[in-house]
Amino acid sequence: MNSPFFNLYSHHFARVAVAIPRVRIADPAYNVEQTILLARQAAGQGAALVAFPELGLSAYTCDDLFHQRALLDACLEGLAAIVEESRTLPLAMVIGMPLRVNHMLFNCGVVVANGKVQGVVPKSFLPNYGEFYESRQFTPADCAAVDQIDLFGERIPFGANLLFEVANLPLLRFHVEICEDVWVPVPPSSFAAMAGATVLVNLSASNVVVGKSGYRHQLVGQQSARCMAAYLYTSAGRGESTTDMAWDGQSLIYEKGELLAESERFADDSHIIYADVDLDRLSTERMKATTFAQSVRRHAAEVANFRVIGFELDLPLARTLPLARTIERFPYVPADRARRDERCTEVYNIQVQALIQRLSSSGIQKVVIGVSGGLDSTHALLVCANAMDRLGLPRTNILAYTMPGFATSGRTLKQARDLMAAVGCSAQEIDIRPSCIQMLKDLGHPYVEGKAEYDITFENVQAGERTNHLFRLANFHNGIVIGTGDLSELALGWCTYGVGDHMSHYNVNASVPKTLISYLVRWVADTGSVVGDRAQVLLDILDTEISPELVPGGENDDKPAQSTQDRIGPYELQDFNLFYTLRYGYKPSKTAFLAYSAWQDRELGRWPEELGTRNQYDLGAIKRNLGIFLFRFFKTSQFKRSCVPNGPKVGNGGSLSPRGDWRAPSDSEATVWLDDLANIPD
């Protein structure tokens, strides 16, 4: 398994760490010992960067002891020991310590790597209120008269405007600020992010009081979100003076507003937390958000002031290094029940509100919908029912039609009838076979001569007849046709173009993927809304094989001859592929790496509790199904997406509307994606 593919650094991830050492006040030798111990642990885990707390070599709570030469010299000796140790450690360390420069004392973050101090960052904002009186001992960064200092016989970059870049991992560019710097209205890290820093590091002490823990989360989470960056927040813990304050050692790692790791609070011993930061994601988010570039232009002077310090690290690229990060199997469906219920509520309300607006603005009070007894039309019908309720219109204004064809199973036909009865809509049944026979006769198709030729024409005649009926029924009853096709089908081109399930007057499911639709239907069943005590029909539909039911010849009346997922791959995998292709534009090899991390073992990670079947996929299956997705998505299906009906966008995962998130040529090649697919091991 030793292959670059199985190493997280090959896919633009970086493992970062925040260390929380137990300290002794004014005992640099002990503190250095703890620092080196944790740095070795971080290196052993494959981390490229580890950050330590503010003034960690001395301890933060030294007060006027900071003016003692013995303490300052001992900190320098300790730094020298750390620099020497760094010769054998393939990572960068950010160390907090006091440092005297030109007869002034600065509270500094020192970046150490490869047996060298790469740069020194002084604190910009010194708190002098409440329990903090740092201006008594320290000088703020903007008082420094130099941008280089002499340290251990070398000239070292000095200043709050330093950026550090790992040359052999170029997306890893980090900035250092110290504690109060992030609590001010415009933190230095905001400008650093605009100057290209993807990882923001804060060396903090931060005492604990009631409510402060939650505020730290808000502060760090929002700064990482606004800057589209990862944010590493350190904090002092056990060993700091409790003369007037207490310390909880809360440390955090966020990525664009999402918490990746948090330390145990009030721990007795030294410890460390890790996270694998997706640098590729951060770069892509900034590229897409054009207002980020506009901000860079508006703050060009501050951005231009930064200096980039580059160095290489001996990263662990040659060995297998799996991703130590939770990758949701269902990116559109949170595994946590509370978040899932919140997601379903919001998506459902977006769809309902959008349909209400379309009906209200057009002055139309009736909708026409085809009900197959399958998943997508079921959810669309539930949305229509709720819209009618909120408009104060009878559900009989929903003109629902089930239209059995040559391959309609007894199971789905019964489910369609039961569903329409449960909803209380106007339910009718139209047998499309006579009109299909006429069309096949007009075409001279072999089927009318008794030949079992079930080609694409045979299938599309049925799909077209259904949609043709729906549009004419809408004309006749002064209604609009509600589309039922979902985002997953549109991505894979699994729809009949034009006069088929591709077309409608308004498609409420247009940006809802198949995996989410299944949970929306289950959520309606669980909550008892819309259908009340007749929710069993929804559960039956959820247990039904997904099939277009266009080719006869099933083993029995309850089992269709066609299985959609046998043709185009499991929707759970294809929705995964769709999310990372559409939302972040990842290369296929990275998408496969993420899929392998999520799906390789059903015993690992979180699952939505309601899911009965829990599948796992090896890399060969992931690669095979990704190949299906790439060919259909990039090569054969864009012409269908270029002219889709109106429909609401519901999520950040994106939509495929040519008026929204996805605008692409209909005659593109899939070559570059399929070439990268070949880099995935079989």
XYZ file of C-alpha atoms in Angstrom:
682
model
C 0.000 0.000 0.000
C 3.036 2.313 0.033
C 2.091 4.740 -2.718
C 1.879 8.516 -3.019
C -1.867 8.038 -3.507
C -2.260 6.837 0.081
C -0.435 9.831 1.552
C -2.486 12.864 2.575
C 0.242 15.302 1.446
C -0.155 14.056 -2.134
C -3.664 15.527 -2.131
C -2.834 18.996 -0.757
C -3.660 18.264 2.843
C -1.331 19.344 5.639
C -1.319 17.815 9.107
C -1.043 20.569 11.708
C -0.844 20.382 15.482
C -1.430 22.536 18.530
C 0.535 21.573 21.635
C -0.457 22.430 25.200
C 2.549 21.792 27.456
C 2.408 21.768 31.207
C 4.699 24.609 32.302
C 6.633 25.801 35.300
C 6.749 29.528 35.917
C 10.165 31.035 35.171
C 11.694 27.589 34.498
C 12.666 27.600 30.803
C 14.686 24.376 31.063
C 11.613 22.410 32.142
C 9.392 24.152 29.603
C 11.854 23.425 26.804
C 11.862 19.768 27.799
C 8.051 19.645 27.491
C 8.168 21.544 24.205
C 10.664 19.175 22.622
C 8.738 16.145 23.841
C 5.534 17.382 22.177
C 7.385 18.429 19.010
C 8.758 14.890 18.668
C 5.256 13.488 19.061
C 3.954 15.834 16.366
C 6.756 14.835 13.991
C 6.044 11.168 14.652
C 2.442 11.713 13.593
C 3.503 13.322 10.322
C 2.666 16.934 11.202
C 4.187 19.721 9.124
C 3.485 22.460 11.674
C 3.074 22.594 15.441
C 2.194 25.682 17.494
C 2.808 26.291 21.206
C 1.226 28.801 23.621
C 2.106 32.437 24.144
C 5.308 32.940 26.154
C 5.480 29.173 26.604
C 9.236 29.058 27.253
C 8.956 31.291 30.299
C 5.240 30.832 31.154
C 2.878 33.728 30.568
C 2.355 34.741 34.201
C 5.860 35.928 35.049
C 4.807 39.594 35.414
C 7.846 41.705 36.408
C 10.094 38.657 36.291
C 10.225 39.392 32.560
C 12.583 42.247 33.419
C 15.088 39.845 34.970
C 18.142 39.202 32.798
C 18.524 35.663 34.163
C 15.092 34.668 32.887
C 15.551 36.250 29.467
C 18.956 34.598 29.011
C 17.546 31.227 30.070
C 14.799 31.574 27.445
C 17.426 32.228 24.784
C 19.364 29.155 25.905
C 16.168 27.162 25.714
C 15.464 28.429 22.213
C 18.960 27.346 21.170
C 18.210 23.827 22.413
C 14.952 23.777 20.408
C 16.755 25.005 17.289
C 19.304 22.215 17.639
C 16.547 19.634 18.125
C 14.794 20.916 14.986
C 17.638 19.579 12.849
C 16.166 16.099 13.305
C 12.471 17.049 13.142
C 10.791 17.405 9.716
C 8.340 20.100 10.802
C 8.067 23.784 11.623
C 7.548 24.892 15.228
C 6.092 28.175 16.446
C 7.432 28.942 19.934
C 6.248 31.671 22.308
C 8.915 33.552 24.271
C 10.068 36.993 25.462
C 12.836 38.508 23.366
C 14.882 41.652 23.923
C 15.610 43.712 20.789
C 17.368 47.098 20.845
C 16.692 47.618 24.568
C 12.991 46.822 24.134
C 11.197 43.653 25.214
C 8.803 41.966 22.802
C 6.276 39.176 23.272
C 7.230 36.977 20.311
C 6.340 33.981 18.228
C 9.520 32.333 16.942
C 9.343 30.068 13.888
C 11.937 27.284 14.007
C 12.649 24.714 11.279
C 15.609 22.837 9.811
C 17.991 23.786 12.612
C 17.355 27.491 12.157
C 15.202 30.348 13.386
C 13.280 31.245 10.230
C 11.720 34.420 11.604
C 10.458 36.206 14.712
C 6.994 37.792 14.990
C 6.345 40.317 17.800
C 2.856 40.837 19.235
C 1.003 43.770 17.685
C -1.686 44.617 20.254
C -0.908 44.632 23.982
C -3.920 44.484 26.319
C -3.790 46.908 29.221
C -7.194 46.442 30.783
C -8.987 44.079 33.137
C -6.520 41.553 34.471
C -3.930 42.177 31.732
C -1.175 44.795 31.931
C 1.242 43.699 29.209
C 2.319 47.253 28.396
C 4.070 47.261 31.747
C 6.594 44.702 30.482
C 6.353 44.583 26.662
C 6.574 46.817 23.609
C 4.119 46.480 20.673
C 5.380 45.422 17.252
C 4.978 48.805 15.592
C 7.544 50.316 17.972
C 10.316 48.162 16.529
C 12.885 50.144 14.570
C 14.400 47.143 12.773
C 13.148 44.396 10.451
C 16.061 42.036 11.150
C 17.780 40.953 14.334
C 21.009 39.124 15.184
C 20.308 35.734 16.724
C 22.752 32.864 17.147
C 25.142 34.509 14.719
C 22.597 34.962 11.928
C 20.465 37.800 10.613
C 16.848 36.804 11.245
C 13.708 38.454 9.771
C 11.783 40.311 12.484
C 8.323 41.890 12.343
C 4.564 41.349 12.427
C 4.506 41.305 8.618
C 6.172 37.923 8.082
C 4.640 35.032 6.172
C 6.216 31.572 6.225
C 5.905 29.285 3.204
C 6.830 25.620 2.947
C 8.389 25.604 -0.498
C 7.715 21.933 -1.227
C 4.091 22.318 -0.072
C 3.392 25.732 -1.609
C -0.236 25.968 -0.511
C 1.030 25.899 3.092
C 1.779 29.547 3.804
C 1.236 30.516 7.444
C 1.109 33.663 9.530
C 1.651 34.141 13.253
C -0.240 36.511 15.529
C -0.390 36.517 19.298
C -3.432 36.352 21.583
C -5.013 39.837 21.682
C -4.194 40.318 18.009
C -7.278 38.321 17.022
C -9.557 40.043 19.555
C -9.246 43.462 17.906
C -11.645 44.826 15.231
C -9.221 44.156 12.350
C -6.755 41.385 13.249
C -3.339 41.292 11.545
C -4.257 37.841 10.240
C -6.964 39.391 8.029
C -4.291 41.168 6.005
C -2.055 38.084 6.132
C -4.810 35.991 4.574
C -5.167 38.538 1.785
C -1.405 38.244 1.298
C -1.766 34.500 0.720
C -1.605 32.897 4.158
C -3.804 29.775 4.204
C -2.999 28.850 7.805
C -3.257 31.418 10.599
C -1.546 30.655 13.893
C -2.343 32.327 17.211
C -0.080 31.855 20.206
C -2.358 32.646 23.121
C -2.384 32.411 26.895
C -6.026 33.458 27.547
C -7.222 32.872 31.078
C -10.599 31.251 31.626
C -13.759 32.829 33.015
C -17.385 31.763 32.687
C -18.553 31.985 29.064
C -15.118 32.601 27.545
C -14.839 29.153 26.003
C -17.877 29.726 23.801
C -16.647 33.172 22.815
C -13.288 31.727 21.732
C -15.153 29.346 19.435
C -17.077 32.237 17.901
C -13.975 34.368 17.538
C -11.742 31.733 15.972
C -14.493 30.158 13.883
C -15.548 33.470 12.368
C -11.988 34.600 11.673
C -11.261 31.346 9.853
C -14.520 31.704 7.889
C -14.008 35.330 6.862
C -10.385 34.730 5.888
C -11.160 31.407 4.171
C -8.292 29.941 6.129
C -7.381 27.400 8.747
C -6.866 28.900 12.201
C -4.742 27.309 14.935
C -5.450 28.759 18.372
C -3.212 27.791 21.282
C -3.869 28.475 24.948
C -1.969 28.197 28.213
C -2.971 25.502 30.663
C -1.707 23.713 33.756
C 1.206 25.354 35.506
C 0.405 29.029 34.913
C 0.011 31.126 38.064
C -3.416 31.140 39.681
C -2.669 34.148 41.898
C -5.574 36.011 40.295
C -6.557 33.933 37.261
C -7.264 30.373 36.129
C -6.262 28.606 32.914
C -8.086 25.916 30.955
C -5.680 25.215 28.072
C -8.455 25.375 25.481
C -6.921 25.068 22.030
C -8.775 24.979 18.725
C -8.230 24.177 15.064
C -10.806 25.568 12.630
C -11.020 25.454 8.853
C -13.260 27.998 7.142
C -15.638 28.137 10.061
C -15.674 24.378 10.730
C -14.201 22.967 13.938
C -11.654 20.252 13.166
C -10.142 19.695 16.617
C -10.418 20.947 20.189
C -8.219 20.146 23.160
C -9.401 18.772 26.463
C -9.874 21.656 28.884
C -8.382 21.680 32.399
C -6.059 18.775 31.577
C -3.278 18.006 34.043
C -0.601 16.831 31.648
C 0.991 18.063 28.434
C -0.999 17.052 25.394
C -1.440 17.780 21.694
C -4.240 17.953 19.119
C -4.032 17.359 15.364
C -6.025 18.158 12.248
C -5.543 17.542 8.554
C -6.173 20.876 6.853
C -7.455 20.868 3.272
C -5.278 23.530 1.653
C -6.765 22.782 -1.759
C -10.237 23.620 -0.455
C -9.078 26.943 0.969
C -7.363 27.909 -2.274
C -10.442 26.988 -4.312
C -12.800 28.897 -2.024
C -10.714 32.046 -2.423
C -10.529 31.606 -6.179
C -14.317 31.316 -6.454
C -15.102 34.166 -4.052
C -14.216 37.119 -6.266
C -14.860 39.546 -3.393
C -11.757 38.101 -1.723
C -9.659 39.506 -4.576
C -11.534 42.803 -4.357
C -10.569 43.004 -0.683
C -6.936 42.396 -1.613
C -7.119 45.320 -4.040
C -8.674 47.634 -1.461
C -5.965 46.801 1.075
C -3.098 46.664 -1.412
C -0.767 48.720 0.781
C -1.109 46.449 3.813
C -0.838 43.319 1.657
C 2.275 44.546 -0.129
C 3.953 45.112 3.216
C 4.275 41.379 3.950
C 7.536 39.499 3.523
C 7.545 35.811 2.586
C 10.103 33.527 4.264
C 10.444 30.274 2.349
C 11.951 26.987 3.478
C 11.530 23.299 2.698
C 10.543 20.508 5.068
C 11.437 16.860 4.857
C 7.772 15.884 4.707
C 6.804 12.211 5.141
C 5.870 11.732 1.492
C 7.283 8.258 0.933
C 5.113 6.385 3.420
C 1.433 5.665 3.750
C -0.172 8.454 5.759
C -3.958 8.060 5.895
C -6.247 10.990 6.425
C -7.005 11.570 10.119
C -10.079 13.629 9.432
C -13.763 12.788 9.382
C -15.020 12.632 5.809
C -18.782 12.316 5.770
C -19.999 9.484 3.572
C -23.024 11.580 2.706
C -21.796 15.162 2.169
C -25.345 16.348 1.510
C -26.754 14.601 4.601
C -25.276 15.260 8.082
C -24.787 12.104 10.146
C -25.791 13.902 13.335
C -29.560 13.583 13.856
C -30.095 17.121 15.152
C -28.203 18.666 12.240
C -29.954 16.332 9.824
C -33.386 17.370 11.092
C -32.358 21.014 10.789
C -31.091 20.418 7.239
C -34.278 18.608 6.175
C -36.479 21.324 7.653
C -34.600 24.034 5.812
C -34.423 22.257 2.448
C -38.107 21.364 2.601
C -39.075 24.944 3.443
C -36.894 26.338 0.649
C -38.627 24.104 -1.882
C -42.103 24.890 -0.546
C -41.495 28.637 -0.400
C -40.084 28.645 -3.937
C -43.157 26.861 -5.301
C -45.474 29.211 -3.393
C -43.743 32.204 -4.973
C -43.979 30.717 -8.473
C -47.707 30.018 -8.085
C -48.417 33.390 -6.491
C -46.522 35.399 -9.098
C -48.162 33.562 -12.009
C -51.665 33.657 -10.566
C -51.947 29.895 -11.090
C -53.575 27.782 -8.395
C -53.208 24.263 -9.783
C -50.224 22.004 -10.301
C -49.921 18.892 -12.441
C -47.539 16.145 -11.385
C -46.731 12.627 -12.492
C -46.558 10.132 -9.619
C -44.605 6.956 -10.322
C -44.529 5.400 -6.876
C -40.810 6.107 -6.757
C -38.681 8.388 -4.641
C -38.388 11.659 -6.576
C -42.047 12.116 -7.499
C -42.992 11.218 -3.930
C -40.941 14.054 -2.504
C -42.142 16.526 -5.135
C -45.753 15.602 -4.300
C -45.098 16.193 -0.582
C -43.705 19.637 -1.407
C -46.788 20.428 -3.491
C -49.092 19.368 -0.638
C -47.363 21.629 1.853
C -47.406 24.531 -0.605
C -51.157 24.165 -1.079
C -51.656 24.086 2.684
C -49.684 27.307 3.149
C -51.522 29.002 0.283
C -54.863 28.069 1.846
C -55.816 26.056 -1.223
C -57.313 22.543 -1.218
C -54.942 19.686 -1.926
C -57.302 18.649 -4.705
C -55.682 21.501 -6.660
C -52.810 19.050 -7.053
C -53.711 17.119 -10.182
C -51.700 13.940 -9.746
C -51.484 11.273 -12.415
C -49.934 7.864 -12.320
C -49.280 6.567 -15.813
C -48.442 2.866 -16.000
C -46.488 1.720 -19.028
C -45.078 -1.517 -20.410
C -42.830 -2.204 -17.392
C -44.648 -0.623 -14.461
C -44.515 -3.043 -11.531
C -47.468 -3.865 -9.362
C -45.532 -2.598 -6.374
C -44.874 0.913 -7.660
C -48.399 1.230 -9.090
C -49.899 0.344 -5.699
C -47.511 2.753 -3.974
C -48.511 5.560 -6.341
C -52.198 4.951 -5.635
C -51.671 4.712 -1.872
C -49.520 7.843 -1.830
C -52.024 9.957 -3.723
C -54.761 8.779 -1.369
C -52.627 9.589 1.683
C -51.885 13.095 0.407
C -55.501 13.772 -0.511
C -54.771 15.192 -3.956
C -56.848 14.772 -7.090
C -55.717 11.308 -8.196
C -56.133 9.895 -11.669
C -54.673 7.048 -13.683
C -53.803 7.108 -17.391
C -52.595 4.018 -19.211
C -49.990 5.335 -21.661
C -49.542 2.060 -23.493
C -52.108 2.746 -26.283
C -50.532 6.098 -27.180
C -47.055 4.519 -26.983
C -48.137 1.734 -29.339
C -49.372 4.344 -31.797
C -46.061 6.188 -31.621
C -44.099 2.954 -32.071
C -46.285 2.110 -35.081
C -45.633 5.515 -36.580
C -41.905 4.880 -36.104
C -42.047 1.385 -37.557
C -40.478 0.028 -34.389
C -39.972 -3.782 -34.231
C -41.871 -3.978 -30.921
C -45.234 -3.569 -32.684
C -44.401 -6.701 -34.708
C -44.006 -8.694 -31.519
C -40.232 -8.437 -31.249
C -38.756 -7.918 -27.759
C -36.537 -5.030 -28.814
C -36.264 -2.705 -25.823
C -33.898 -0.081 -27.139
C -33.505 3.563 -26.116
C -36.286 4.546 -28.493
C -38.652 2.112 -26.789
C -37.740 3.640 -23.425
C -37.961 7.263 -24.504
C -41.308 6.842 -26.210
C -42.755 6.016 -22.776
C -40.942 8.838 -20.977
C -41.997 11.269 -23.698
C -45.624 10.182 -23.668
C -45.845 10.723 -19.916
C -44.443 14.240 -20.126
C -46.524 15.070 -23.199
C -49.671 14.098 -21.303
C -48.652 16.190 -18.305
C -48.057 19.338 -20.362
C -51.356 19.002 -22.221
C -53.173 18.328 -18.943
C -51.613 21.480 -17.520
C -52.858 23.437 -20.560
C -56.326 21.973 -20.175
C -56.633 22.630 -16.439
C -54.727 25.948 -16.319
C -51.955 24.530 -14.167
C -48.187 24.142 -14.278
C -46.226 20.902 -14.545
C -44.050 20.204 -11.505
C -40.762 18.520 -12.339
C -39.559 15.625 -10.227
C -36.038 14.888 -11.547
C -33.236 15.454 -9.038
C -29.706 16.872 -9.046
C -28.035 13.441 -9.189
C -29.945 12.446 -12.324
C -29.103 15.750 -13.960
C -25.411 15.328 -13.139
C -25.334 11.884 -14.730
C -27.648 12.749 -17.616
C -30.115 10.110 -16.397
C -33.147 11.852 -17.870
C -34.948 11.953 -21.213
C -34.162 15.188 -23.005
C -36.842 17.625 -24.106
C -40.290 16.065 -24.007
C -39.340 13.697 -21.214
C -38.633 13.820 -17.505
C -35.974 16.438 -18.288
C -38.655 19.081 -18.818
C -41.352 20.766 -16.692
C -42.693 24.227 -15.921
C -41.000 24.325 -12.505
C -38.754 21.690 -10.918
C -38.733 21.785 -7.119
C -36.127 18.964 -6.962
C -33.668 20.541 -9.409
C -30.810 20.985 -6.924
C -31.620 18.235 -4.429
C -29.428 15.108 -4.765
C -30.870 11.610 -4.530
C -29.315 10.806 -1.149
C -30.864 13.906 0.392
C -34.262 13.248 -1.165
C -34.376 9.839 0.507
C -33.764 11.472 3.888
C -36.313 14.194 3.216
C -38.949 11.553 2.535
C -37.937 9.642 5.667
C -38.029 12.867 7.673
C -41.616 13.538 6.545
C -42.537 9.982 7.543
C -40.864 10.316 10.955
C -42.405 13.686 11.756
C -45.898 12.653 10.712
C -46.365 15.721 8.539
C -48.344 15.827 5.269
C -49.583 12.218 5.368
C -50.334 11.870 9.095
C -50.729 8.262 10.205
C -50.345 6.916 6.668
C -46.561 7.227 6.650
C -46.042 3.520 5.913
C -46.416 4.176 2.203
C -43.398 6.514 2.407
C -41.340 3.817 4.113
C -42.381 1.313 1.435
C -41.254 3.716 -1.275
C -37.901 4.153 0.453
C -37.415 0.376 0.346
C -38.153 0.163 -3.389
C -35.458 -0.516 -5.980
C -34.655 2.653 -7.950
C -35.653 1.977 -11.552
C -37.008 3.882 -14.569
C -39.339 0.902 -15.167
C -39.222 1.241 -18.946
C -38.132 -2.278 -19.932
C -40.427 -5.250 -19.200
C -39.196 -8.640 -18.117
C -38.725 -8.477 -14.366
C -38.557 -11.716 -12.393
C -41.899 -10.900 -10.802
C -44.390 -8.084 -10.577
C -42.607 -6.524 -7.622
C -39.070 -6.502 -9.033
C -38.228 -4.313 -12.051
C -36.071 -5.569 -14.901
C -33.946 -2.426 -14.719
C -31.846 -1.203 -11.838
C -30.675 2.376 -12.225
C -27.713 1.903 -9.922
C -26.519 -1.138 -11.854
C -26.170 1.144 -14.860
C -24.830 4.397 -13.457
C -23.368 3.335 -10.120
C -24.565 3.617 -6.519
C -26.107 6.995 -5.855
C -24.340 7.199 -2.500
C -20.983 7.122 -4.305
C -22.050 9.284 -7.241
C -23.450 11.959 -4.929
C -20.107 11.924 -3.118
C -18.316 12.376 -6.449
C -20.730 15.116 -7.475
C -20.228 17.124 -4.283
C -16.436 17.269 -4.482
C -16.411 17.818 -8.238
C -19.026 20.565 -8.244
C -18.357 22.277 -4.917
C -14.548 22.288 -4.910
C -13.427 21.238 -8.380
C -11.110 18.552 -6.988
C -9.093 16.352 -9.276
C -10.497 12.825 -9.605
C -7.515 11.366 -7.738
C -8.272 13.531 -4.710
C -11.996 12.762 -4.857
C -11.114 9.060 -4.922
C -8.751 9.499 -1.958
C -11.556 11.147 0.021
C -14.039 8.470 -1.034
C -11.604 5.754 0.023
C -11.120 7.484 3.379
C -14.886 7.625 3.885
C -16.104 4.318 2.417
C -13.311 1.751 2.801
C -14.632 0.296 6.078
C -18.262 0.322 7.198
C -17.127 -0.009 10.823
C -15.331 3.335 10.772
C -16.902 6.763 11.060
C -20.439 7.928 11.626
C -23.588 6.778 9.886
C -27.087 8.229 9.886
C -28.865 5.990 12.405
C -31.862 5.232 10.179
C -29.797 3.765 7.367
C -30.429 0.036 7.190
C -27.852 -1.069 4.607
C -24.317 0.074 5.325
C -22.079 -0.455 2.331
C -18.333 -0.271 1.945
C -16.305 0.061 -1.248
C -12.753 -0.870 -2.101
C -10.593 1.407 -4.206
C -11.334 -0.555 -7.380
C -15.082 0.030 -7.018
C -14.515 3.678 -6.182
C -12.344 4.151 -9.265
C -14.771 2.301 -11.545
C -17.813 4.297 -10.459
C -15.888 7.561 -10.516
C -15.002 6.778 -14.128
C -18.711 6.411 -14.938
C -19.409 9.725 -13.250
C -16.604 11.622 -14.990
C -17.506 10.423 -18.479
C -21.210 11.123 -18.083
C -20.759 14.425 -16.245
C -18.058 16.027 -18.393
C -18.585 14.377 -21.779
C -22.173 13.368 -22.494
C -24.687 15.263 -20.352
C -24.028 19.002 -20.392
C -26.454 19.678 -23.253
C -29.262 18.556 -20.958
C -28.111 20.876 -18.183
C -27.845 23.858 -20.534
C -31.627 24.166 -20.790
C -33.164 22.977 -17.542
C -36.387 24.479 -16.144
C -36.428 26.970 -13.288
C -36.035 25.554 -9.801
C -34.673 26.706 -6.433
C -31.094 26.210 -5.342
C -31.194 24.653 -1.875
C -27.624 24.081 -0.693
C -23.982 25.111 -0.758
C -23.197 21.880 -2.561
C -24.222 23.760 -5.682
C -26.761 23.416 -8.433
C -26.381 22.617 -12.124
C -28.524 25.419 -13.483
C -26.868 27.303 -16.370
C -28.210 30.440 -14.689
C -26.463 29.645 -11.428
C -23.510 27.595 -10.249
C -22.604 25.678 -13.387
C -22.000 27.105 -16.828
C -20.136 24.817 -19.188
C -19.902 24.018 -22.912
C -22.039 21.154 -24.155
C -19.228 19.798 -26.346
C -16.389 19.617 -23.816
C -14.003 16.695 -23.613
C -13.480 14.598 -20.476
C -9.849 13.832 -21.310
C -8.034 15.636 -18.488
C -10.303 14.124 -15.838
C -10.029 10.617 -17.247
C -6.248 11.000 -17.531
C -6.064 11.857 -13.830
C -8.386 8.927 -13.069
C -5.647 6.670 -14.436
C -3.364 7.827 -11.597
C -5.578 6.064 -9.058
C -4.269 2.592 -8.151
C -6.491 -0.279 -9.240
